[in-house]
Amino acid sequence: METKYFRLIKTIVEEGNLANATEKLFLTQSALSHQLKELELQLGFKVFFRKRNQWELTEEGTELYHLGNTVLSSIEKGLNDIKKIQAGSTGTIKVSTECYSFYHGLPGFIQRMGVLYPEIQVDLNLEATHHPIQKILSNEIDIAIVTLKPEDNSLFCIPFFEDEILAIMHKEHPLNKLKKIMAKDFYQEHLIIHSYPLETVSVYQQWLKPNNVMPLKISAVPLTQVALEMIEANIGITCMPLWALKLFKIPENIVFKKVGNKGLKRTHYLVVRKADKNKKYINDFILNFKEQFSVM
């Protein structure tokens, strides 16, 4: 049964007769009369007893009227709920990371989000790089990508990926002769990092610093290709995960070595404010992000 019939019955009851219902339903009396006759033929019973100034529901019509009120009320509630969902589906999300290398793959992801969710705008905030937790607490960004879980109770963390940091060096580098590379082996080394501050360099923050080791020399080389060329020339070593090198041609003389007794593994987290974690457009971003980056 079409909802237009429920609306017709409801309006006739509320307005008293068919003539008064025309203004509410924006149809002529003839058109409404035709709809009512069509309905009664489909149902096989009369819905109204017709009187000149006041129409009365039949017993069957009364049941149909109550049913119609339930159906229309349910539809109205559902549409209002959908509007609320749609209202929560729209928004701008500012994203930043703790290291420039973590932007790998993000432009392609943002492009995909723009196609699937045109109502969500995703902006990369490069200025917040290295300090994303501070920026999310000050409401300058909405999502941070980090490898150390923040302790602030106002933040919510979602793990989405685990990787392993490897030591990368020339095959003739002295450390390549060791079966196992430990933190103390970095004392006399030239460590090539992507950028300062050291607090954002995983191999330092999670391995060297806890072991009170500071390399003899540290150079910040923001271009990965240049860092690889330095290693190929046997000028220092670097530490990074394999996924960060997907776009580069790896020289044949370069080798990868595990560090520590069990390897240096880290978990990547998406961090959002607890106040925002139930917003639909934030959740749409998170679910799609986890789907794309759970394996890199």
XYZ file of C-alpha atoms in Angstrom:
296
model
C 0.000 0.000 0.000
C 1.452 3.351 -1.029
C 2.070 5.988 1.629
C 0.023 8.539 -0.354
C -3.129 6.646 0.670
C -2.188 6.809 4.355
C -1.623 10.551 4.001
C -4.985 10.933 2.228
C -6.881 9.149 5.040
C -5.037 11.055 7.761
C -5.690 14.420 6.131
C -9.406 13.742 5.544
C -9.806 12.769 9.215
C -7.962 15.862 10.406
C -9.750 18.249 8.022
C -13.204 16.702 8.397
C -13.949 16.019 4.731
C -12.476 15.604 1.271
C -13.031 19.205 0.207
C -11.000 20.601 3.099
C -8.187 18.130 2.442
C -7.460 19.555 -1.016
C -5.536 22.558 0.321
C -3.341 20.386 2.512
C -2.504 17.845 -0.198
C -2.252 20.328 -3.092
C -4.555 18.250 -5.322
C -8.019 18.874 -6.696
C -11.070 17.380 -5.040
C -11.629 15.273 -8.145
C -8.106 13.833 -7.978
C -8.414 13.012 -4.282
C -11.833 11.431 -4.825
C -10.311 9.260 -7.543
C -7.488 8.177 -5.201
C -9.940 7.232 -2.463
C -12.142 5.179 -4.810
C -9.025 3.466 -6.175
C -7.923 2.599 -2.628
C -11.317 1.211 -1.604
C -11.415 -0.972 -4.700
C -7.967 -2.346 -3.873
C -8.911 -3.029 -0.248
C -12.416 -4.319 -0.864
C -14.061 -2.171 1.823
C -15.214 1.377 2.421
C -12.910 3.626 4.401
C -15.343 6.504 5.037
C -19.035 7.051 5.386
C -19.641 10.147 3.262
C -21.696 12.974 4.714
C -22.092 16.487 3.342
C -19.978 18.369 5.913
C -18.326 15.634 7.963
C -16.881 12.279 6.933
C -16.678 9.418 9.420
C -14.345 6.429 9.347
C -15.801 2.971 9.000
C -14.634 0.329 11.483
C -12.145 -0.962 8.921
C -11.167 2.600 8.083
C -10.444 3.316 11.753
C -7.966 0.428 11.876
C -6.409 1.631 8.649
C -6.155 5.164 10.030
C -4.288 3.959 13.137
C -2.003 1.832 10.990
C -1.335 4.805 8.721
C -0.416 7.022 11.667
C 2.096 4.416 12.845
C 3.605 4.025 9.366
C 3.834 7.774 8.680
C 5.284 8.474 12.118
C 7.902 5.771 11.570
C 8.800 7.183 8.152
C 9.086 10.707 9.541
C 11.315 9.527 12.365
C 13.462 7.557 9.918
C 13.872 10.541 7.607
C 14.825 12.757 10.544
C 17.400 10.176 11.626
C 18.784 10.103 8.086
C 19.059 13.894 8.095
C 20.997 13.706 11.352
C 23.302 11.093 9.837
C 23.803 13.217 6.743
C 24.522 16.265 8.880
C 27.211 14.271 10.679
C 28.616 13.031 7.383
C 29.893 16.424 6.313
C 33.054 18.034 7.586
C 36.678 19.002 7.090
C 39.423 16.788 8.525
C 42.909 18.197 9.036
C 45.574 15.492 9.213
C 49.221 15.576 10.220
C 51.944 13.081 11.149
C 54.980 12.900 13.393
C 57.346 12.433 10.433
C 57.366 13.475 6.777
C 57.931 9.881 5.641
C 54.508 8.992 7.032
C 52.851 11.043 4.298
C 53.670 8.158 1.944
C 50.449 7.136 0.183
C 48.297 9.868 1.760
C 47.732 11.955 -1.425
C 46.324 8.916 -3.243
C 44.130 8.094 -0.246
C 42.798 11.666 -0.113
C 41.971 11.508 -3.812
C 40.049 8.253 -3.254
C 38.164 9.774 -0.309
C 37.197 12.731 -2.502
C 35.544 10.366 -4.962
C 33.786 8.158 -2.401
C 32.917 10.913 0.099
C 32.656 14.264 -1.727
C 31.084 15.782 1.396
C 34.303 15.161 3.396
C 37.265 17.445 2.797
C 40.655 16.111 3.891
C 43.551 18.552 4.274
C 47.179 17.693 5.042
C 48.653 20.052 7.615
C 52.397 19.942 6.952
C 53.099 22.695 9.459
C 51.978 20.393 12.280
C 54.485 17.673 11.303
C 56.687 16.585 14.260
C 54.167 18.038 16.747
C 50.816 16.452 15.809
C 49.756 15.641 19.390
C 50.255 19.240 20.502
C 48.325 20.420 17.458
C 45.418 18.036 17.983
C 45.122 19.137 21.613
C 44.993 22.763 20.490
C 42.321 21.891 17.870
C 44.576 22.886 14.980
C 44.277 19.417 13.433
C 41.703 16.633 13.804
C 43.699 13.432 13.247
C 47.321 12.657 14.064
C 49.372 9.720 12.798
C 51.971 8.654 15.369
C 53.959 5.632 16.540
C 53.916 6.383 20.268
C 50.547 6.178 21.989
C 49.834 9.489 23.776
C 48.807 9.339 27.426
C 46.371 12.276 27.383
C 42.915 11.091 28.518
C 41.148 13.443 26.113
C 42.530 11.525 23.130
C 41.447 8.242 21.547
C 43.933 5.986 19.723
C 43.245 3.490 16.952
C 46.083 1.096 16.006
C 46.104 0.392 12.275
C 49.518 -0.949 11.271
C 52.692 -2.525 12.607
C 56.062 -2.337 10.876
C 59.717 -3.050 11.635
C 62.644 -0.628 11.518
C 65.695 -2.077 9.785
C 69.278 -0.823 9.680
C 70.237 -0.002 6.092
C 73.900 0.078 5.116
C 76.463 -0.708 2.432
C 77.337 -4.381 2.291
C 80.982 -3.509 3.115
C 80.030 -1.515 6.216
C 81.604 -3.001 9.387
C 78.188 -3.507 11.051
C 77.194 -5.867 8.260
C 79.699 -8.381 9.626
C 77.816 -8.625 12.922
C 75.234 -11.362 13.417
C 73.220 -9.060 15.645
C 73.292 -5.237 15.765
C 72.825 -3.807 19.232
C 72.309 -0.228 20.411
C 75.923 0.088 21.648
C 77.118 -0.584 18.075
C 75.821 2.855 17.069
C 78.227 4.793 19.323
C 80.820 5.299 16.567
C 78.394 5.497 13.646
C 77.222 8.243 11.338
C 73.431 7.979 11.523
C 71.421 9.476 8.672
C 67.927 10.520 9.702
C 65.111 12.083 7.724
C 64.706 15.201 9.866
C 64.949 16.658 13.364
C 63.863 16.709 16.162
C 65.292 13.408 17.404
C 62.109 12.780 19.428
C 60.362 11.996 16.134
C 63.055 9.557 14.964
C 61.846 6.080 15.933
C 65.244 4.352 16.083
C 66.479 7.029 18.472
C 63.376 7.514 20.591
C 62.481 3.825 20.956
C 65.914 2.168 20.937
C 69.000 4.356 21.210
C 67.747 6.829 23.841
C 66.470 4.115 26.260
C 69.945 2.535 26.000
C 71.699 5.899 26.553
C 73.380 5.747 23.140
C 74.117 8.826 21.026
C 75.718 8.173 17.601
C 79.039 9.841 16.856
C 77.418 11.889 14.063
C 73.849 12.539 12.967
C 72.869 14.080 9.632
C 69.355 15.097 8.632
C 68.736 14.237 4.974
C 65.075 14.863 4.067
C 65.344 13.304 0.593
C 65.261 9.506 0.771
C 66.937 9.130 -2.616
C 69.890 11.236 -1.440
C 70.122 9.193 1.775
C 70.276 5.989 -0.316
C 73.031 7.472 -2.454
C 75.030 8.328 0.673
C 74.647 4.772 1.934
C 75.642 3.378 -1.455
C 78.811 5.480 -1.100
C 79.259 3.919 2.362
C 78.760 7.279 4.096
C 76.838 6.338 7.210
C 73.810 4.166 7.872
C 70.104 4.843 8.159
C 67.130 3.071 9.739
C 63.664 2.824 8.251
C 60.938 0.316 7.329
C 60.822 -1.355 3.932
C 57.487 0.231 2.971
C 59.125 3.676 3.012
C 61.358 2.554 0.124
C 58.658 1.206 -2.192
C 58.989 4.109 -4.614
C 62.784 3.945 -4.857
C 65.239 1.770 -6.730
C 67.430 0.065 -4.155
C 71.142 -0.147 -5.125
C 72.531 -3.704 -5.228
C 75.258 -2.896 -2.675
C 72.763 -1.955 0.035
C 71.780 -4.501 2.700
C 69.119 -4.591 5.410
C 69.805 -5.794 8.941
C 67.552 -6.423 11.930
C 68.392 -4.463 15.052
C 68.202 -5.637 18.644
C 67.409 -9.090 19.947
C 63.850 -9.222 18.648
C 63.871 -6.534 15.981
C 62.611 -2.990 16.344
C 58.871 -3.135 15.751
C 56.461 -0.269 16.185
C 52.696 0.262 16.022
C 51.157 3.114 14.083
C 48.152 4.895 15.595
C 45.461 7.235 14.387
C 44.760 9.712 17.175
C 41.534 11.715 17.473
C 39.917 13.721 20.227
C 37.432 11.633 22.228
C 34.884 14.390 21.663
C 35.119 13.760 17.898
C 35.411 9.972 17.697
C 31.659 9.397 17.271
C 31.241 11.889 14.437
C 30.249 10.005 11.314
C 32.614 11.765 8.928
C 35.520 11.077 11.301
C 34.564 7.400 11.472
C 34.198 7.223 7.679
C 37.765 8.523 7.391
C 39.123 6.102 10.011
C 37.435 3.007 8.553
C 38.664 3.783 5.042
C 42.146 4.661 6.313
C 42.461 1.354 8.214
C 41.257 -0.530 5.143
C 43.916 1.042 2.916
C 46.877 1.240 5.289
C 46.519 -1.852 7.479
C 49.001 -3.470 5.098
C 51.674 -1.326 3.479
